[in-house]
Amino acid sequence: MEFREIPVASDLVEIASILKRSGFFNEEEQQVGVSLIEEFLEQGEKSLYYFQFAQENGRVLGYTCFGPIPGTKESYDLYWIAVDPDYQKRGIGGMLLLKTEAAIQGRGGKRVYIETSSSNLYIPTRSFYTSHGYQLEAQLKDYYAPSDDKLIYVKVLLSERRL
């Protein structure tokens, strides 16, 4: 398996397929996921979106999209993480997360924030985050819909880790 940071035009179709087949993202969310890649292809790093792609034999198996949080000095958002459903449970998501955290550290980032839903559909997602050292930092009640809260997880990188 290989990893790369720079999106290419063919990623648009592959990521759209992964997001659709994952069963986690609605149509609007899928369009947003692809549009961030389009924005990078048009603007490069000026877009302030960064990526990690896992691929094998030229096929994208998963990706992350992340970027600095405006108005902060060392905080980043992990906007997207998705792995092809045919390749899940093989450690690809964990490797992508580690590569992403290393890239964030390389850019001077010290904290990574991830937002997700409290719905039952996302139980495996939340378990994945906590198993990789992320802690629930905040909960916004009824954010997405009644009884569907927004959960914000954080991981402190390097020596600033909380005790």
mmCIF file of C-alpha atoms in Angstrom, residues 12-22 84:
data_model
loop_
_atom_site.group_PDB
_atom_site.id
_atom_site.type_symbol
_atom_site.label_atom_id
_atom_site.label_comp_id
_atom_site.label_asym_id
_atom_site.label_seq_id
_atom_site.Cartn_x
_atom_site.Cartn_y
_atom_site.Cartn_z
ATOM 1 C CA LEU A 12 -13.034 12.798 -7.690
ATOM 2 C CA VAL A 13 -14.788 9.714 -9.073
ATOM 3 C CA GLU A 14 -13.114 7.285 -6.679
ATOM 4 C CA ILE A 15 -13.868 9.326 -3.556
ATOM 5 C CA ALA A 16 -17.453 9.923 -4.697
ATOM 6 C CA SER A 17 -17.867 6.152 -4.994
ATOM 7 C CA ILE A 18 -16.320 5.454 -1.576
ATOM 8 C CA LEU A 19 -18.501 8.059 0.140
ATOM 9 C CA LYS A 20 -21.664 6.780 -1.532
ATOM 10 C CA ARG A 21 -20.984 3.102 -0.824
ATOM 11 C CA SER A 22 -19.957 3.741 2.791
ATOM 12 C CA ASP A 84 -13.650 1.856 0.813
#
